[in-house]
Tab-separated table of C-alpha atoms in Angstrom:
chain	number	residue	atom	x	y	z
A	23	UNK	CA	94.600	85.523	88.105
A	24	UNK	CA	93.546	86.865	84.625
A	25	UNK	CA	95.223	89.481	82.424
A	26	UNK	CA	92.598	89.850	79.952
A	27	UNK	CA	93.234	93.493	79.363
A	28	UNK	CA	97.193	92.850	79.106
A	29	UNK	CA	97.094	93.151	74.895
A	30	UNK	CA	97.134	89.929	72.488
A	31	UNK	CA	100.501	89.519	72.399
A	32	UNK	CA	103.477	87.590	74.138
A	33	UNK	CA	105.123	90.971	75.507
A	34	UNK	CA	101.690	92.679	75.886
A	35	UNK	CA	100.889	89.894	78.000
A	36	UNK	CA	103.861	89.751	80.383
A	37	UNK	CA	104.014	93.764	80.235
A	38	UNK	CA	100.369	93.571	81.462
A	39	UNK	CA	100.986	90.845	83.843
A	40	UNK	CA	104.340	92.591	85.274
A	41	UNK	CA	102.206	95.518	86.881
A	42	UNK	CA	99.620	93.251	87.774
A	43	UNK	CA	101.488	90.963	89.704
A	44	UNK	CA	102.000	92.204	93.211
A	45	UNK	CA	99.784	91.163	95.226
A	46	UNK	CA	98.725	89.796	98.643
A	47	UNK	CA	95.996	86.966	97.999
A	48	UNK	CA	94.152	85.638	101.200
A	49	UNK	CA	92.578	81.992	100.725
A	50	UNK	CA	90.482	81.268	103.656
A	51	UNK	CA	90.914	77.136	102.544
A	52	UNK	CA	94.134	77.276	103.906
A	53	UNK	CA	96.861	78.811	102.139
A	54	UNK	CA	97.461	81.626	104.688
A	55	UNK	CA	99.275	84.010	102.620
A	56	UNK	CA	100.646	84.035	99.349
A	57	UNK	CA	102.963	86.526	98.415
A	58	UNK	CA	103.879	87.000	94.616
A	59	UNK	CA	106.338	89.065	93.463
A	60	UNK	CA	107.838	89.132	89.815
A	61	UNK	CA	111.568	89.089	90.358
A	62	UNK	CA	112.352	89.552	85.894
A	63	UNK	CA	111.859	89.315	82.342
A	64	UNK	CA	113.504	86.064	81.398
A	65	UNK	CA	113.750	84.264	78.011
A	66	UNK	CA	112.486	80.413	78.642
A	67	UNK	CA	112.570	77.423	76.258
A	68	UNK	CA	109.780	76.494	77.475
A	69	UNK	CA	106.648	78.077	79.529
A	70	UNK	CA	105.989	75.998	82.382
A	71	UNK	CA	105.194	78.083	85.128
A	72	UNK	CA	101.824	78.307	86.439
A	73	UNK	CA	99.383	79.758	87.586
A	74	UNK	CA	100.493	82.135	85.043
A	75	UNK	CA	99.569	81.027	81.175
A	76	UNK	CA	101.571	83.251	78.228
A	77	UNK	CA	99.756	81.616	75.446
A	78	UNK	CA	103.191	79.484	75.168
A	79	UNK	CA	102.287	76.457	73.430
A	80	UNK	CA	105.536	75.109	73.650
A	81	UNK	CA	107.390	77.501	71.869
A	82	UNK	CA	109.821	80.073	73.080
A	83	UNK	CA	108.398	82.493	75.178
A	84	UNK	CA	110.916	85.940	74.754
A	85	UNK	CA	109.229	87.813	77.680
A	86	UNK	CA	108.132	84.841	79.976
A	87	UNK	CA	108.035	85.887	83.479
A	88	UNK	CA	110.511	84.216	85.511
A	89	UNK	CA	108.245	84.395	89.412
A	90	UNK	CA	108.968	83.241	92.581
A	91	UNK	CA	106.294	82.309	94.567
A	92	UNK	CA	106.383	82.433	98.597
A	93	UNK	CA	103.903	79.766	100.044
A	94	UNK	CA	102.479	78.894	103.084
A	95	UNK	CA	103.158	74.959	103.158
A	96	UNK	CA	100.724	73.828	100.787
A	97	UNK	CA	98.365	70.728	101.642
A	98	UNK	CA	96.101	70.395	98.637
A	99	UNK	CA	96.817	68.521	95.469
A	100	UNK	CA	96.995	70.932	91.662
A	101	UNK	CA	93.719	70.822	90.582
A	102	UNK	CA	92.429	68.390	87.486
A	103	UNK	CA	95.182	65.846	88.876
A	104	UNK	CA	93.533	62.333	87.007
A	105	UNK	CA	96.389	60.444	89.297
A	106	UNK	CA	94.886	60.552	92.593
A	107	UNK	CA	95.503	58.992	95.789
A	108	UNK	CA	93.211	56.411	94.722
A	109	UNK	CA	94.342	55.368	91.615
A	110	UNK	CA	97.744	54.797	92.778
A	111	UNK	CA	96.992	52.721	95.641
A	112	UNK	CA	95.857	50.196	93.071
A	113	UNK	CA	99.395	49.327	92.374
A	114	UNK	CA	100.152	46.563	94.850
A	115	UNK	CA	103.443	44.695	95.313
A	116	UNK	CA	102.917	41.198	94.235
A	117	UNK	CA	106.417	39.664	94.255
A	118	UNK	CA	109.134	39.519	96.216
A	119	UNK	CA	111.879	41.667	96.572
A	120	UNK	CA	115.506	41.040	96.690
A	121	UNK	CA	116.671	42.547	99.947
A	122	UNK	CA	118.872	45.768	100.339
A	123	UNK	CA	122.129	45.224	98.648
A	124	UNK	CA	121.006	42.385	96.571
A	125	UNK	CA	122.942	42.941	94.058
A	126	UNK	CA	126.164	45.435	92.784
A	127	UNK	CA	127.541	47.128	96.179
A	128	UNK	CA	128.792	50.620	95.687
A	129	UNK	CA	131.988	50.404	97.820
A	130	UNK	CA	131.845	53.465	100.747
A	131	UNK	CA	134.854	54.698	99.551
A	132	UNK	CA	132.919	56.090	96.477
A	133	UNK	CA	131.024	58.202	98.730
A	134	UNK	CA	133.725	59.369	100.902
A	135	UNK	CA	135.773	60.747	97.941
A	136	UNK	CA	132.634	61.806	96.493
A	137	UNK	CA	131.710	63.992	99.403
A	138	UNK	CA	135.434	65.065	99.647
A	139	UNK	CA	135.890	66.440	96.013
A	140	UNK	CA	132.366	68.387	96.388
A	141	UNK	CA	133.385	69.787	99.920
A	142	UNK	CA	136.806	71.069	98.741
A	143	UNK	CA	135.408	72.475	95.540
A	144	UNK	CA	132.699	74.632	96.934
A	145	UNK	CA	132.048	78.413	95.467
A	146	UNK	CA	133.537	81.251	97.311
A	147	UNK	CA	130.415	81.508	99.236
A	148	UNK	CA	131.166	78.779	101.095
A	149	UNK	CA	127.933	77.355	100.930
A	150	UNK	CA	126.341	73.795	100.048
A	151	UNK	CA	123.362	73.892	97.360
A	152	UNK	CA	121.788	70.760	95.809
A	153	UNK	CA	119.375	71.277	93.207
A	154	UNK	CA	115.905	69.526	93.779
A	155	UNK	CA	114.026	68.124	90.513
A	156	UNK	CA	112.437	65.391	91.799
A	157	UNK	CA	111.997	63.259	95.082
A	158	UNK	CA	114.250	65.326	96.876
A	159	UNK	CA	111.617	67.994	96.875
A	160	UNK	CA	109.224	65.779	98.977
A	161	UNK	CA	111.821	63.182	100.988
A	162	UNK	CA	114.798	65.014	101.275
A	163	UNK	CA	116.671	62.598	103.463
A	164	UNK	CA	119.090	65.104	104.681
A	165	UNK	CA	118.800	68.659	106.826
A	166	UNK	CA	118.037	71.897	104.623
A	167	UNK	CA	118.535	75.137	106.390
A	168	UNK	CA	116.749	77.531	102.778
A	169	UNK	CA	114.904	76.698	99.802
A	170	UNK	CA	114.847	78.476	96.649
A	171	UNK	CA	112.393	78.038	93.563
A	172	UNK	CA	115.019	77.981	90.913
A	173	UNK	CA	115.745	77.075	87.316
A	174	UNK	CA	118.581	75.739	85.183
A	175	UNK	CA	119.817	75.581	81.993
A	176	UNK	CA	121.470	72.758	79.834
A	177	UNK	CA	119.511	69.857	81.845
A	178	UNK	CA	115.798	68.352	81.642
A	179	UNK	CA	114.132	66.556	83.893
A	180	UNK	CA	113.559	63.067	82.440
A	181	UNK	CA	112.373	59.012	82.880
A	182	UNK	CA	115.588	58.008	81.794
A	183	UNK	CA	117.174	56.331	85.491
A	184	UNK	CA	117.076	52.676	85.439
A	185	UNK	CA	116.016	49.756	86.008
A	186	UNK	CA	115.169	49.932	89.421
A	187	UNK	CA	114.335	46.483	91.028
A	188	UNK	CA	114.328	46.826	94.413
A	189	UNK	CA	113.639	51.046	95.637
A	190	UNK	CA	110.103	51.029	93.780
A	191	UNK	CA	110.115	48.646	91.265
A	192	UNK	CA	110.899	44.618	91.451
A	193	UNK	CA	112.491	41.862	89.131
A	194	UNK	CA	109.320	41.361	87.336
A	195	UNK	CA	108.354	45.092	86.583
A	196	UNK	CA	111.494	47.330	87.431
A	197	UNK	CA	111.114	51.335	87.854
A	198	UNK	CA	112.144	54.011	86.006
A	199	UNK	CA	113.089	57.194	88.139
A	200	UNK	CA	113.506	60.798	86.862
A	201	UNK	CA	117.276	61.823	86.407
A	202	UNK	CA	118.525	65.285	84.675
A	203	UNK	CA	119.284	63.974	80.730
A	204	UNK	CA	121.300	66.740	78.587
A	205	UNK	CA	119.609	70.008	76.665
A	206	UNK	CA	116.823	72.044	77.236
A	207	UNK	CA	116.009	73.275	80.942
A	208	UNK	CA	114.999	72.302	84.095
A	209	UNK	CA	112.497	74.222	87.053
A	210	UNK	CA	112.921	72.836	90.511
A	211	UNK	CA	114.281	74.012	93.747
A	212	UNK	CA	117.963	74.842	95.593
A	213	UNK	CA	117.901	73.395	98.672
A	214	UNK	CA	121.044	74.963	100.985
A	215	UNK	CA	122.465	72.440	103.190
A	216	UNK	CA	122.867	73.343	107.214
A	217	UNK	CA	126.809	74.239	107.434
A	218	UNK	CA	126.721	72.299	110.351
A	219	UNK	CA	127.100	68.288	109.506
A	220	UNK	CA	127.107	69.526	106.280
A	221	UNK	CA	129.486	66.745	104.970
A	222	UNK	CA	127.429	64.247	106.941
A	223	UNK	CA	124.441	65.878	105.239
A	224	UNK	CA	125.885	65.451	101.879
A	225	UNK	CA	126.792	61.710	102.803
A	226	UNK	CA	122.742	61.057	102.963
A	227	UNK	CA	122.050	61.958	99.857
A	228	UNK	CA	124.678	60.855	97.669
A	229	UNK	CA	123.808	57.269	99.343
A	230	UNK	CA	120.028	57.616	98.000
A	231	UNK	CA	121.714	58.260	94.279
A	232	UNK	CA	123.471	55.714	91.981
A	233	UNK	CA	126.861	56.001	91.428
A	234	UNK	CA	126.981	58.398	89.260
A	235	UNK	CA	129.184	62.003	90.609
A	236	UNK	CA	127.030	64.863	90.494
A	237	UNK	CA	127.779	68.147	88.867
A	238	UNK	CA	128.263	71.580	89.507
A	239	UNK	CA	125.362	73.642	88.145
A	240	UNK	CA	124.156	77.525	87.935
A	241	UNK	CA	120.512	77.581	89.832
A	242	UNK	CA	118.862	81.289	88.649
A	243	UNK	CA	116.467	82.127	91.622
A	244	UNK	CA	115.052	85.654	92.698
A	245	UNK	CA	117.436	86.384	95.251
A	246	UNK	CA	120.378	85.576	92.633
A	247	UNK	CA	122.143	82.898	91.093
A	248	UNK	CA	124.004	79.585	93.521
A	249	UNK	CA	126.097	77.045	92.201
A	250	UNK	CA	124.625	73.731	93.067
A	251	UNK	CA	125.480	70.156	92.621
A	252	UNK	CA	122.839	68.198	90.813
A	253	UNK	CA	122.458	64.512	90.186
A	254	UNK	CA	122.949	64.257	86.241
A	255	UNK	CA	122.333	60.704	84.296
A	256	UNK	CA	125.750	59.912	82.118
A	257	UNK	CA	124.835	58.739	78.566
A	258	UNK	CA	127.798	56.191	79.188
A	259	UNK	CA	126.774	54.604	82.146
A	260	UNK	CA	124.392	51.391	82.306
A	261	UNK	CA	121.707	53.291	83.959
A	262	UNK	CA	121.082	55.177	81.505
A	263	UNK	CA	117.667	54.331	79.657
A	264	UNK	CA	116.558	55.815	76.716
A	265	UNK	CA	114.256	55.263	73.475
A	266	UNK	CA	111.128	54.628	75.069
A	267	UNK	CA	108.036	56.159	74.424
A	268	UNK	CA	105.615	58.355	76.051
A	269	UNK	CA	103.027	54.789	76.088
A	270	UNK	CA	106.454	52.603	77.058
A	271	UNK	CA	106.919	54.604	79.965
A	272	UNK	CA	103.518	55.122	81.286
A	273	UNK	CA	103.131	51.595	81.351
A	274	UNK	CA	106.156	50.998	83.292
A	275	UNK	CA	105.342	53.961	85.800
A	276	UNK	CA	102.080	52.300	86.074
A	277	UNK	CA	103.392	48.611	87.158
A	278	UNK	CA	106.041	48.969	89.067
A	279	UNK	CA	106.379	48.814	93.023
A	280	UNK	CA	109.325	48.269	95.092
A	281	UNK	CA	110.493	48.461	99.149
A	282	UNK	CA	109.423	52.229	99.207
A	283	UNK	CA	106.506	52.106	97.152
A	284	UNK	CA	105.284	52.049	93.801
A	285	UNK	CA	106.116	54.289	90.290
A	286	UNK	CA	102.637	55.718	90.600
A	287	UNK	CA	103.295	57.554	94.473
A	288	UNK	CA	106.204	58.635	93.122
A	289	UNK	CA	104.881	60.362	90.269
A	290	UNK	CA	102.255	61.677	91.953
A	291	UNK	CA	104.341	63.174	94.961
A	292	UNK	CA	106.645	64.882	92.511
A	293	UNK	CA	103.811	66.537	90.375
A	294	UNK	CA	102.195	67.789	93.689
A	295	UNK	CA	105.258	68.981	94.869
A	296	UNK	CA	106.468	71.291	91.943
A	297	UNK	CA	102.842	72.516	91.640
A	298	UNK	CA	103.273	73.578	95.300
A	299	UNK	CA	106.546	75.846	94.090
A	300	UNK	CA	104.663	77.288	91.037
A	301	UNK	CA	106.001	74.780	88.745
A	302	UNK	CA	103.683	73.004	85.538
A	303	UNK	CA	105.875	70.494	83.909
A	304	UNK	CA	103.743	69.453	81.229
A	305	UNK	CA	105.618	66.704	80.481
A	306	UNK	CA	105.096	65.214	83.933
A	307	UNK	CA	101.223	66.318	84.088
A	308	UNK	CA	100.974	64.216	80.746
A	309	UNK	CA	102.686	61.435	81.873
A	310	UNK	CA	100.316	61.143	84.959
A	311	UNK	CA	97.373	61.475	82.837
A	312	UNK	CA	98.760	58.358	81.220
A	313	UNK	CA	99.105	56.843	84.247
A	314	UNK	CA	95.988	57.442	84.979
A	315	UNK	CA	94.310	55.859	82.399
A	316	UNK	CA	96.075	52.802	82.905
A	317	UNK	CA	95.251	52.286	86.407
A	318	UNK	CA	91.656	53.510	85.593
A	319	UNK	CA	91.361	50.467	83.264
A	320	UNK	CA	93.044	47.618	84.959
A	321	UNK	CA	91.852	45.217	87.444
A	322	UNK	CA	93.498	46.726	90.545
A	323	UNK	CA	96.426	44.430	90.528
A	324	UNK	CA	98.962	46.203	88.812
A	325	UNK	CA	99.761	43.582	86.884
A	326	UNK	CA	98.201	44.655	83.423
A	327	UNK	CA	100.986	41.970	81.322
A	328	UNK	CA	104.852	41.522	82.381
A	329	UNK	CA	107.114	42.898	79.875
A	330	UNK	CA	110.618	41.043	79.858
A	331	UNK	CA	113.138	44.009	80.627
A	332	UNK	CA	116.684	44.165	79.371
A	333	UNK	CA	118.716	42.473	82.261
A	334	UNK	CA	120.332	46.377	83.463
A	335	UNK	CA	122.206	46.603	86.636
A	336	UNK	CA	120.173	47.185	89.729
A	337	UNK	CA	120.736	50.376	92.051
């Protein structure tokens, strides 16, 4: 979709792009129907919504369009993706793994409050959102009746979860999985849990997360704000990681591989998967373009140097 007649500036362009954007598109390659519809003006930190491009070069964008996109299921990968399939099933699992539980055992009481607290402080509403960033957008674990492109404020999606040496990394190379670190924003999906089993539901995935209680966030959609719970990293807590580089964690994302599979998949899945809802993280696309390059260069092992990790609890 181009707006070349929209005017040179920010609000020219999302004026112009405002009546241009309702539309039906057809695509014969399998995406039945797509049906766009601009739901408001929105200020955004940051412009990371595709396919439409503001000219935001990661500025503040005053008159970004904020645009929910209803899809089909989707089956093909963004386009200009460097991590393919390919490339990350070069990262093979060459050591062992302790088994399940190996380790620190979160005691089920944890998760029985947990789900308690959440369930008795719901919204008026009544109703169970969780906020999607990450993996939970492509393995869900649990039963989701509604999904919701959606936004929120205060959070970012970040590599700042570890060190995973067991889920999808090992002792030798551990993983580092996305978590929500403070500031900025964050573009993902709320996912409305089946009232039915919802406790049971909830119980799922809260046993997927570290121990770490989730909070109650805003979610802005097009059909209107939900309060959702969303799995936050604490500062305070061990798994918190932080002070790594772009390079640092590229070359951990490009190592590691655990019982479910390596860095690289999950990377890749989660980049597919917000391009599916409309979403361009840069941040993400640049960190697989790292990735990328890494596995492009290395012998097909995975094993491009060990690096000796701080010895961090294990989730």
């Amino acid at each position: 979709m181009a707006f070349a007649n929209a005017g040179n500036s920010r609000h020219d362009l999302a004026r112009g792009a405002v009546a241009a954007l309702e539309c039906i598109v057809h695509d014969k390659g399998g995406l039945d129907r797509m049906h766009c519809t601009v739901s408001r003006l929105q200020a955004f930190d940051r412009c990371d919504l595709t396919p439409l491009d503001l000219g935001c070069q990661g500025k503040t964008a005053q008159n970004a369009l904020a645009i929910d996109m209803y899809r089909a299921p989707a089956t093909r990968a963004p386009e200009l993706l460097r991590l393919t399939a390919e490339l990350v099933a070069k990262v093979e699992l060459t050591v062992a793994i302790p088994p399940p539980g190996n380790g620190r055992q979160t005691p089920d009481s944890y998760y029985e409050e947990t789900a308690e607290n959440i369930m008795a402080s719901l919204p008026p509403s009544g109703e169970l959102w969780i906020f999607a960033f990450g993996s939970l957008l492509w393995k869900p674990g649990a039963e989701f009746g509604e999904r919701r492109s959606g936004r929120i404020h205060g959070w970012h999606r970040a590599f700042c979860l570890g060190w995973d040496r067991g889920v999808r990394g090992n002792p030798e190379n551990p993983g580092l999985m996305l978590s929500l670190d403070r500031g900025g924003q964050c573009a993902g999906a709320a996912l409305r849990v089946h009232a039915e089993g919802a406790k049971d539901n909830l119980l799922a995935v809260l046993r997927r997360e570290p121990p770490i209680p989730p909070r109650w966030v805003k979610v802005v959609t097009a059909e209107g704000p939900v309060q959702a719970i969303a799995f936050v990293n604490d500062r305070n807590s061990h798994f918190y990681i932080s002070g790594l580089s772009h390079a640092e964690i590229a070359d951990v994302l490009s190592k590691a591989h655990g019982r479910n599979g390596s860095m690289a998949e999950y990377l890749h899945n989660t980049v597919v998967h917000l391009e599916t809802l409309g979403i361009h993280d840069r941040h993400l696309r640049y960190m697989e373009h790292l990735v990328a390059e890494r596995l492009g260069a290395n012998d097909g092992s995975g094993r491009q140097g060990a690096r000796q990790w701080p010895s961090l609890t294990r989730f």
